[in-house]
Amino acid sequence: MTLCKDLVRIKRGDEVVWKEVRTETPGYNDAVVRLNFSASGDDGSAACYYAYNAVDDTALALSDPLSSYATSPSKMQLDGRSMALIF
């Protein structure tokens, strides 16, 4: 979640005020971090997608669902536009 917020800050280049942060972990599909924010008086939104990255289900995955996903997003949308991510 922190990396997604940092990417928004870098892309926007101005002060960001977070309004809502939601995380969706839909089983074996990509996890999604959805952010709603305000920057320079305008409302915006972002979504970062993290690939499912677990070999098998474990107790850790049950207690921390995000542990089954990659630590870097595979794709990102900022204000409805897809952004290229190169790490």
PDB file of N, CA and C in Angstrom:
ATOM      1  N   MET A   1       0.821  -1.182   0.000  1.00  0.00           N
ATOM      2  CA  MET A   1       0.000   0.000   0.000  1.00  0.00           C
ATOM      3  C   MET A   1       0.873   1.257   0.000  1.00  0.00           C
ATOM      4  N   THR A   2       1.951   1.224   0.732  1.00  0.00           N
ATOM      5  CA  THR A   2       2.850   2.376   0.801  1.00  0.00           C
ATOM      6  C   THR A   2       3.448   2.697  -0.561  1.00  0.00           C
ATOM      7  N   LEU A   3       3.849   1.670  -1.299  1.00  0.00           N
ATOM      8  CA  LEU A   3       4.434   1.899  -2.621  1.00  0.00           C
ATOM      9  C   LEU A   3       3.411   2.532  -3.555  1.00  0.00           C
ATOM     10  N   CYS A   4       2.185   2.089  -3.500  1.00  0.00           N
ATOM     11  CA  CYS A   4       1.129   2.664  -4.341  1.00  0.00           C
ATOM     12  C   CYS A   4       0.935   4.143  -4.000  1.00  0.00           C
ATOM     13  N   LYS A   5       0.904   4.471  -2.715  1.00  0.00           N
ATOM     14  CA  LYS A   5       0.774   5.873  -2.298  1.00  0.00           C
ATOM     15  C   LYS A   5       1.966   6.699  -2.774  1.00  0.00           C
ATOM     16  N   ASP A   6       3.159   6.129  -2.664  1.00  0.00           N
ATOM     17  CA  ASP A   6       4.354   6.850  -3.115  1.00  0.00           C
ATOM     18  C   ASP A   6       4.310   7.107  -4.626  1.00  0.00           C
ATOM     19  N   LEU A   7       3.838   6.136  -5.388  1.00  0.00           N
ATOM     20  CA  LEU A   7       3.722   6.322  -6.835  1.00  0.00           C
ATOM     21  C   LEU A   7       2.751   7.451  -7.170  1.00  0.00           C
ATOM     22  N   VAL A   8       1.655   7.533  -6.443  1.00  0.00           N
ATOM     23  CA  VAL A   8       0.695   8.624  -6.658  1.00  0.00           C
ATOM     24  C   VAL A   8       1.360   9.964  -6.362  1.00  0.00           C
ATOM     25  N   ARG A   9       2.081  10.044  -5.241  1.00  0.00           N
ATOM     26  CA  ARG A   9       2.761  11.293  -4.878  1.00  0.00           C
ATOM     27  C   ARG A   9       3.753  11.713  -5.963  1.00  0.00           C
ATOM     28  N   ILE A  10       4.504  10.756  -6.482  1.00  0.00           N
ATOM     29  CA  ILE A  10       5.498  11.061  -7.515  1.00  0.00           C
ATOM     30  C   ILE A  10       4.817  11.521  -8.801  1.00  0.00           C
ATOM     31  N   LYS A  11       3.793  10.801  -9.221  1.00  0.00           N
ATOM     32  CA  LYS A  11       3.105  11.141 -10.477  1.00  0.00           C
ATOM     33  C   LYS A  11       2.371  12.470 -10.381  1.00  0.00           C
ATOM     34  N   ARG A  12       1.770  12.762  -9.223  1.00  0.00           N
ATOM     35  CA  ARG A  12       1.027  14.015  -9.062  1.00  0.00           C
ATOM     36  C   ARG A  12       1.962  15.205  -8.856  1.00  0.00           C
ATOM     37  N   GLY A  13       3.055  14.992  -8.142  1.00  0.00           N
ATOM     38  CA  GLY A  13       4.025  16.060  -7.930  1.00  0.00           C
ATOM     39  C   GLY A  13       3.557  17.159  -6.999  1.00  0.00           C
ATOM     40  N   ASP A  14       2.490  16.926  -6.254  1.00  0.00           N
ATOM     41  CA  ASP A  14       2.011  17.931  -5.311  1.00  0.00           C
ATOM     42  C   ASP A  14       1.530  17.257  -4.026  1.00  0.00           C
ATOM     43  N   GLU A  15       1.054  18.039  -3.095  1.00  0.00           N
ATOM     44  CA  GLU A  15       0.587  17.523  -1.805  1.00  0.00           C
ATOM     45  C   GLU A  15      -0.673  16.688  -1.998  1.00  0.00           C
ATOM     46  N   VAL A  16      -0.672  15.482  -1.450  1.00  0.00           N
ATOM     47  CA  VAL A  16      -1.809  14.566  -1.575  1.00  0.00           C
ATOM     48  C   VAL A  16      -2.421  14.346  -0.199  1.00  0.00           C
ATOM     49  N   VAL A  17      -3.745  14.473  -0.121  1.00  0.00           N
ATOM     50  CA  VAL A  17      -4.491  14.186   1.107  1.00  0.00           C
ATOM     51  C   VAL A  17      -5.325  12.942   0.832  1.00  0.00           C
ATOM     52  N   TRP A  18      -5.093  11.881   1.605  1.00  0.00           N
ATOM     53  CA  TRP A  18      -5.785  10.610   1.378  1.00  0.00           C
ATOM     54  C   TRP A  18      -7.180  10.675   1.972  1.00  0.00           C
ATOM     55  N   LYS A  19      -8.171  10.274   1.183  1.00  0.00           N
ATOM     56  CA  LYS A  19      -9.562  10.256   1.637  1.00  0.00           C
ATOM     57  C   LYS A  19     -10.023   8.844   1.975  1.00  0.00           C
ATOM     58  N   GLU A  20      -9.633   7.877   1.161  1.00  0.00           N
ATOM     59  CA  GLU A  20     -10.056   6.489   1.377  1.00  0.00           C
ATOM     60  C   GLU A  20      -9.013   5.549   0.807  1.00  0.00           C
ATOM     61  N   VAL A  21      -8.748   4.478   1.537  1.00  0.00           N
ATOM     62  CA  VAL A  21      -7.837   3.434   1.089  1.00  0.00           C
ATOM     63  C   VAL A  21      -8.548   2.099   1.292  1.00  0.00           C
ATOM     64  N   ARG A  22      -8.692   1.329   0.211  1.00  0.00           N
ATOM     65  CA  ARG A  22      -9.325   0.015   0.291  1.00  0.00           C
ATOM     66  C   ARG A  22      -8.424  -1.021  -0.345  1.00  0.00           C
ATOM     67  N   THR A  23      -8.418  -2.205   0.231  1.00  0.00           N
ATOM     68  CA  THR A  23      -7.650  -3.315  -0.314  1.00  0.00           C
ATOM     69  C   THR A  23      -8.607  -4.459  -0.628  1.00  0.00           C
ATOM     70  N   GLU A  24      -8.479  -5.013  -1.833  1.00  0.00           N
ATOM     71  CA  GLU A  24      -9.303  -6.143  -2.255  1.00  0.00           C
ATOM     72  C   GLU A  24      -8.383  -7.313  -2.560  1.00  0.00           C
ATOM     73  N   THR A  25      -8.652  -8.464  -1.947  1.00  0.00           N
ATOM     74  CA  THR A  25      -7.861  -9.666  -2.196  1.00  0.00           C
ATOM     75  C   THR A  25      -8.799 -10.761  -2.701  1.00  0.00           C
ATOM     76  N   PRO A  26      -9.071 -10.772  -4.002  1.00  0.00           N
ATOM     77  CA  PRO A  26     -10.046 -11.713  -4.568  1.00  0.00           C
ATOM     78  C   PRO A  26      -9.463 -13.095  -4.886  1.00  0.00           C
ATOM     79  N   GLY A  27      -9.032 -13.805  -3.873  1.00  0.00           N
ATOM     80  CA  GLY A  27      -8.532 -15.167  -4.084  1.00  0.00           C
ATOM     81  C   GLY A  27      -7.255 -15.217  -4.891  1.00  0.00           C
ATOM     82  N   TYR A  28      -7.282 -15.956  -5.993  1.00  0.00           N
ATOM     83  CA  TYR A  28      -6.083 -16.173  -6.796  1.00  0.00           C
ATOM     84  C   TYR A  28      -5.879 -15.110  -7.874  1.00  0.00           C
ATOM     85  N   ASN A  29      -6.741 -14.125  -7.936  1.00  0.00           N
ATOM     86  CA  ASN A  29      -6.593 -13.023  -8.889  1.00  0.00           C
ATOM     87  C   ASN A  29      -5.750 -11.917  -8.273  1.00  0.00           C
ATOM     88  N   ASP A  30      -5.430 -10.900  -9.064  1.00  0.00           N
ATOM     89  CA  ASP A  30      -4.640  -9.773  -8.565  1.00  0.00           C
ATOM     90  C   ASP A  30      -5.315  -9.099  -7.374  1.00  0.00           C
ATOM     91  N   ALA A  31      -4.511  -8.758  -6.376  1.00  0.00           N
ATOM     92  CA  ALA A  31      -4.996  -7.910  -5.286  1.00  0.00           C
ATOM     93  C   ALA A  31      -5.020  -6.479  -5.811  1.00  0.00           C
ATOM     94  N   VAL A  32      -5.951  -5.679  -5.309  1.00  0.00           N
ATOM     95  CA  VAL A  32      -6.075  -4.302  -5.766  1.00  0.00           C
ATOM     96  C   VAL A  32      -6.077  -3.374  -4.559  1.00  0.00           C
ATOM     97  N   VAL A  33      -5.230  -2.363  -4.607  1.00  0.00           N
ATOM     98  CA  VAL A  33      -5.242  -1.286  -3.616  1.00  0.00           C
ATOM     99  C   VAL A  33      -5.883  -0.091  -4.304  1.00  0.00           C
ATOM    100  N   ARG A  34      -7.013   0.355  -3.779  1.00  0.00           N
ATOM    101  CA  ARG A  34      -7.738   1.497  -4.360  1.00  0.00           C
ATOM    102  C   ARG A  34      -7.594   2.694  -3.433  1.00  0.00           C
ATOM    103  N   LEU A  35      -7.181   3.805  -4.004  1.00  0.00           N
ATOM    104  CA  LEU A  35      -6.940   5.029  -3.248  1.00  0.00           C
ATOM    105  C   LEU A  35      -7.814   6.151  -3.788  1.00  0.00           C
ATOM    106  N   ASN A  36      -8.449   6.883  -2.906  1.00  0.00           N
ATOM    107  CA  ASN A  36      -9.141   8.120  -3.269  1.00  0.00           C
ATOM    108  C   ASN A  36      -8.422   9.240  -2.524  1.00  0.00           C
ATOM    109  N   PHE A  37      -8.188  10.353  -3.216  1.00  0.00           N
ATOM    110  CA  PHE A  37      -7.386  11.417  -2.635  1.00  0.00           C
ATOM    111  C   PHE A  37      -7.800  12.767  -3.186  1.00  0.00           C
ATOM    112  N   SER A  38      -7.233  13.788  -2.586  1.00  0.00           N
ATOM    113  CA  SER A  38      -7.383  15.157  -3.065  1.00  0.00           C
ATOM    114  C   SER A  38      -5.980  15.725  -3.229  1.00  0.00           C
ATOM    115  N   ALA A  39      -5.759  16.418  -4.352  1.00  0.00           N
ATOM    116  CA  ALA A  39      -4.464  17.041  -4.603  1.00  0.00           C
ATOM    117  C   ALA A  39      -4.700  18.333  -5.364  1.00  0.00           C
ATOM    118  N   SER A  40      -4.147  19.414  -4.871  1.00  0.00           N
ATOM    119  CA  SER A  40      -4.317  20.738  -5.487  1.00  0.00           C
ATOM    120  C   SER A  40      -5.793  21.085  -5.686  1.00  0.00           C
ATOM    121  N   GLY A  41      -6.622  20.691  -4.725  1.00  0.00           N
ATOM    122  CA  GLY A  41      -8.040  21.005  -4.782  1.00  0.00           C
ATOM    123  C   GLY A  41      -8.867  20.106  -5.667  1.00  0.00           C
ATOM    124  N   ASP A  42      -8.239  19.162  -6.360  1.00  0.00           N
ATOM    125  CA  ASP A  42      -8.962  18.235  -7.230  1.00  0.00           C
ATOM    126  C   ASP A  42      -9.014  16.852  -6.599  1.00  0.00           C
ATOM    127  N   ASP A  43     -10.157  16.169  -6.747  1.00  0.00           N
ATOM    128  CA  ASP A  43     -10.268  14.788  -6.297  1.00  0.00           C
ATOM    129  C   ASP A  43      -9.657  13.867  -7.334  1.00  0.00           C
ATOM    130  N   GLY A  44      -9.081  12.778  -6.876  1.00  0.00           N
ATOM    131  CA  GLY A  44      -8.487  11.807  -7.781  1.00  0.00           C
ATOM    132  C   GLY A  44      -8.618  10.407  -7.226  1.00  0.00           C
ATOM    133  N   SER A  45      -8.261   9.434  -8.057  1.00  0.00           N
ATOM    134  CA  SER A  45      -8.293   8.041  -7.627  1.00  0.00           C
ATOM    135  C   SER A  45      -7.152   7.280  -8.291  1.00  0.00           C
ATOM    136  N   ALA A  46      -6.760   6.223  -7.638  1.00  0.00           N
ATOM    137  CA  ALA A  46      -5.710   5.365  -8.176  1.00  0.00           C
ATOM    138  C   ALA A  46      -6.014   3.924  -7.799  1.00  0.00           C
ATOM    139  N   ALA A  47      -5.514   3.009  -8.604  1.00  0.00           N
ATOM    140  CA  ALA A  47      -5.621   1.582  -8.311  1.00  0.00           C
ATOM    141  C   ALA A  47      -4.300   0.927  -8.686  1.00  0.00           C
ATOM    142  N   CYS A  48      -3.740   0.170  -7.758  1.00  0.00           N
ATOM    143  CA  CYS A  48      -2.513  -0.587  -8.009  1.00  0.00           C
ATOM    144  C   CYS A  48      -2.860  -2.071  -7.919  1.00  0.00           C
ATOM    145  N   TYR A  49      -2.368  -2.841  -8.881  1.00  0.00           N
ATOM    146  CA  TYR A  49      -2.682  -4.264  -8.980  1.00  0.00           C
ATOM    147  C   TYR A  49      -1.435  -5.075  -8.657  1.00  0.00           C
ATOM    148  N   TYR A  50      -1.589  -6.037  -7.747  1.00  0.00           N
ATOM    149  CA  TYR A  50      -0.488  -6.874  -7.295  1.00  0.00           C
ATOM    150  C   TYR A  50      -0.785  -8.330  -7.662  1.00  0.00           C
ATOM    151  N   ALA A  51       0.115  -8.973  -8.371  1.00  0.00           N
ATOM    152  CA  ALA A  51      -0.089 -10.350  -8.830  1.00  0.00           C
ATOM    153  C   ALA A  51      -0.092 -11.329  -7.667  1.00  0.00           C
ATOM    154  N   TYR A  52      -0.926 -12.355  -7.785  1.00  0.00           N
ATOM    155  CA  TYR A  52      -0.928 -13.453  -6.816  1.00  0.00           C
ATOM    156  C   TYR A  52       0.400 -14.176  -6.947  1.00  0.00           C
ATOM    157  N   ASN A  53       1.070 -14.416  -5.814  1.00  0.00           N
ATOM    158  CA  ASN A  53       2.453 -14.871  -5.866  1.00  0.00           C
ATOM    159  C   ASN A  53       2.740 -16.025  -4.910  1.00  0.00           C
ATOM    160  N   ALA A  54       1.704 -16.755  -4.467  1.00  0.00           N
ATOM    161  CA  ALA A  54       1.911 -17.830  -3.496  1.00  0.00           C
ATOM    162  C   ALA A  54       1.961 -19.180  -4.202  1.00  0.00           C
ATOM    163  N   VAL A  55       2.787 -20.058  -3.682  1.00  0.00           N
ATOM    164  CA  VAL A  55       2.881 -21.409  -4.223  1.00  0.00           C
ATOM    165  C   VAL A  55       1.730 -22.261  -3.701  1.00  0.00           C
ATOM    166  N   ASP A  56       1.444 -22.140  -2.408  1.00  0.00           N
ATOM    167  CA  ASP A  56       0.327 -22.868  -1.806  1.00  0.00           C
ATOM    168  C   ASP A  56      -0.228 -22.072  -0.637  1.00  0.00           C
ATOM    169  N   ASP A  57      -1.404 -22.449  -0.182  1.00  0.00           N
ATOM    170  CA  ASP A  57      -2.046 -21.759   0.936  1.00  0.00           C
ATOM    171  C   ASP A  57      -1.361 -22.143   2.243  1.00  0.00           C
ATOM    172  N   THR A  58      -1.103 -21.148   3.083  1.00  0.00           N
ATOM    173  CA  THR A  58      -0.457 -21.385   4.372  1.00  0.00           C
ATOM    174  C   THR A  58      -1.207 -20.657   5.480  1.00  0.00           C
ATOM    175  N   ALA A  59      -0.823 -20.915   6.713  1.00  0.00           N
ATOM    176  CA  ALA A  59      -1.422 -20.222   7.847  1.00  0.00           C
ATOM    177  C   ALA A  59      -1.140 -18.722   7.770  1.00  0.00           C
ATOM    178  N   LEU A  60       0.042 -18.349   7.274  1.00  0.00           N
ATOM    179  CA  LEU A  60       0.376 -16.933   7.123  1.00  0.00           C
ATOM    180  C   LEU A  60      -0.592 -16.258   6.150  1.00  0.00           C
ATOM    181  N   ALA A  61      -0.905 -16.933   5.050  1.00  0.00           N
ATOM    182  CA  ALA A  61      -1.833 -16.370   4.069  1.00  0.00           C
ATOM    183  C   ALA A  61      -3.218 -16.173   4.672  1.00  0.00           C
ATOM    184  N   LEU A  62      -3.616 -17.049   5.557  1.00  0.00           N
ATOM    185  CA  LEU A  62      -4.917 -16.902   6.217  1.00  0.00           C
ATOM    186  C   LEU A  62      -4.914 -15.729   7.190  1.00  0.00           C
ATOM    187  N   SER A  63      -3.811 -15.533   7.904  1.00  0.00           N
ATOM    188  CA  SER A  63      -3.750 -14.447   8.885  1.00  0.00           C
ATOM    189  C   SER A  63      -3.412 -13.099   8.252  1.00  0.00           C
ATOM    190  N   ASP A  64      -2.682 -13.115   7.129  1.00  0.00           N
ATOM    191  CA  ASP A  64      -2.308 -11.891   6.422  1.00  0.00           C
ATOM    192  C   ASP A  64      -2.499 -12.122   4.927  1.00  0.00           C
ATOM    193  N   PRO A  65      -3.710 -11.891   4.412  1.00  0.00           N
ATOM    194  CA  PRO A  65      -3.999 -12.198   3.007  1.00  0.00           C
ATOM    195  C   PRO A  65      -3.058 -11.517   2.015  1.00  0.00           C
ATOM    196  N   LEU A  66      -2.543 -10.342   2.323  1.00  0.00           N
ATOM    197  CA  LEU A  66      -1.649  -9.651   1.389  1.00  0.00           C
ATOM    198  C   LEU A  66      -0.299 -10.338   1.234  1.00  0.00           C
ATOM    199  N   SER A  67       0.058 -11.228   2.151  1.00  0.00           N
ATOM    200  CA  SER A  67       1.344 -11.921   2.047  1.00  0.00           C
ATOM    201  C   SER A  67       1.401 -12.857   0.845  1.00  0.00           C
ATOM    202  N   SER A  68       0.265 -13.185   0.253  1.00  0.00           N
ATOM    203  CA  SER A  68       0.220 -14.072  -0.912  1.00  0.00           C
ATOM    204  C   SER A  68       0.436 -13.343  -2.233  1.00  0.00           C
ATOM    205  N   TYR A  69       0.638 -12.035  -2.174  1.00  0.00           N
ATOM    206  CA  TYR A  69       0.740 -11.237  -3.389  1.00  0.00           C
ATOM    207  C   TYR A  69       2.124 -10.599  -3.514  1.00  0.00           C
ATOM    208  N   ALA A  70       2.482 -10.226  -4.724  1.00  0.00           N
ATOM    209  CA  ALA A  70       3.765  -9.573  -4.994  1.00  0.00           C
ATOM    210  C   ALA A  70       3.879  -8.288  -4.177  1.00  0.00           C
ATOM    211  N   THR A  71       5.099  -7.850  -3.936  1.00  0.00           N
ATOM    212  CA  THR A  71       5.322  -6.630  -3.156  1.00  0.00           C
ATOM    213  C   THR A  71       5.349  -5.373  -4.014  1.00  0.00           C
ATOM    214  N   SER A  72       5.470  -5.535  -5.326  1.00  0.00           N
ATOM    215  CA  SER A  72       5.439  -4.398  -6.259  1.00  0.00           C
ATOM    216  C   SER A  72       4.246  -4.556  -7.189  1.00  0.00           C
ATOM    217  N   PRO A  73       3.581  -3.466  -7.514  1.00  0.00           N
ATOM    218  CA  PRO A  73       2.433  -3.583  -8.411  1.00  0.00           C
ATOM    219  C   PRO A  73       2.852  -3.954  -9.831  1.00  0.00           C
ATOM    220  N   SER A  74       2.007  -4.737 -10.492  1.00  0.00           N
ATOM    221  CA  SER A  74       2.263  -5.115 -11.880  1.00  0.00           C
ATOM    222  C   SER A  74       1.650  -4.114 -12.850  1.00  0.00           C
ATOM    223  N   LYS A  75       0.634  -3.381 -12.382  1.00  0.00           N
ATOM    224  CA  LYS A  75       0.042  -2.311 -13.184  1.00  0.00           C
ATOM    225  C   LYS A  75      -0.626  -1.302 -12.262  1.00  0.00           C
ATOM    226  N   MET A  76      -0.886  -0.127 -12.828  1.00  0.00           N
ATOM    227  CA  MET A  76      -1.455   0.963 -12.037  1.00  0.00           C
ATOM    228  C   MET A  76      -2.360   1.807 -12.921  1.00  0.00           C
ATOM    229  N   GLN A  77      -3.414   2.301 -12.322  1.00  0.00           N
ATOM    230  CA  GLN A  77      -4.276   3.275 -12.978  1.00  0.00           C
ATOM    231  C   GLN A  77      -4.326   4.518 -12.098  1.00  0.00           C
ATOM    232  N   LEU A  78      -4.170   5.671 -12.719  1.00  0.00           N
ATOM    233  CA  LEU A  78      -4.236   6.941 -12.002  1.00  0.00           C
ATOM    234  C   LEU A  78      -5.269   7.807 -12.703  1.00  0.00           C
ATOM    235  N   ASP A  79      -6.314   8.159 -11.986  1.00  0.00           N
ATOM    236  CA  ASP A  79      -7.417   8.945 -12.543  1.00  0.00           C
ATOM    237  C   ASP A  79      -7.959   8.318 -13.829  1.00  0.00           C
ATOM    238  N   GLY A  80      -8.088   6.978 -13.814  1.00  0.00           N
ATOM    239  CA  GLY A  80      -8.673   6.262 -14.937  1.00  0.00           C
ATOM    240  C   GLY A  80      -7.740   5.950 -16.083  1.00  0.00           C
ATOM    241  N   ARG A  81      -6.497   6.414 -16.023  1.00  0.00           N
ATOM    242  CA  ARG A  81      -5.523   6.166 -17.093  1.00  0.00           C
ATOM    243  C   ARG A  81      -4.499   5.133 -16.644  1.00  0.00           C
ATOM    244  N   SER A  82      -4.192   4.197 -17.517  1.00  0.00           N
ATOM    245  CA  SER A  82      -3.175   3.183 -17.201  1.00  0.00           C
ATOM    246  C   SER A  82      -1.794   3.829 -17.232  1.00  0.00           C
ATOM    247  N   MET A  83      -0.984   3.467 -16.256  1.00  0.00           N
ATOM    248  CA  MET A  83       0.369   3.992 -16.142  1.00  0.00           C
ATOM    249  C   MET A  83       1.362   2.849 -16.367  1.00  0.00           C
ATOM    250  N   ALA A  84       2.446   3.134 -17.055  1.00  0.00           N
ATOM    251  CA  ALA A  84       3.516   2.143 -17.259  1.00  0.00           C
ATOM    252  C   ALA A  84       4.380   2.102 -16.013  1.00  0.00           C
ATOM    253  N   LEU A  85       4.622   0.892 -15.513  1.00  0.00           N
ATOM    254  CA  LEU A  85       5.472   0.708 -14.341  1.00  0.00           C
ATOM    255  C   LEU A  85       6.678  -0.124 -14.748  1.00  0.00           C
ATOM    256  N   ILE A  86       7.863   0.413 -14.499  1.00  0.00           N
ATOM    257  CA  ILE A  86       9.100  -0.302 -14.791  1.00  0.00           C
ATOM    258  C   ILE A  86       9.930  -0.290 -13.512  1.00  0.00           C
ATOM    259  N   PHE A  87      10.158  -1.488 -12.972  1.00  0.00           N
ATOM    260  CA  PHE A  87      10.955  -1.597 -11.746  1.00  0.00           C
ATOM    261  C   PHE A  87      12.221  -2.339 -12.037  1.00  0.00           C
TER     262      PHE A  87
END
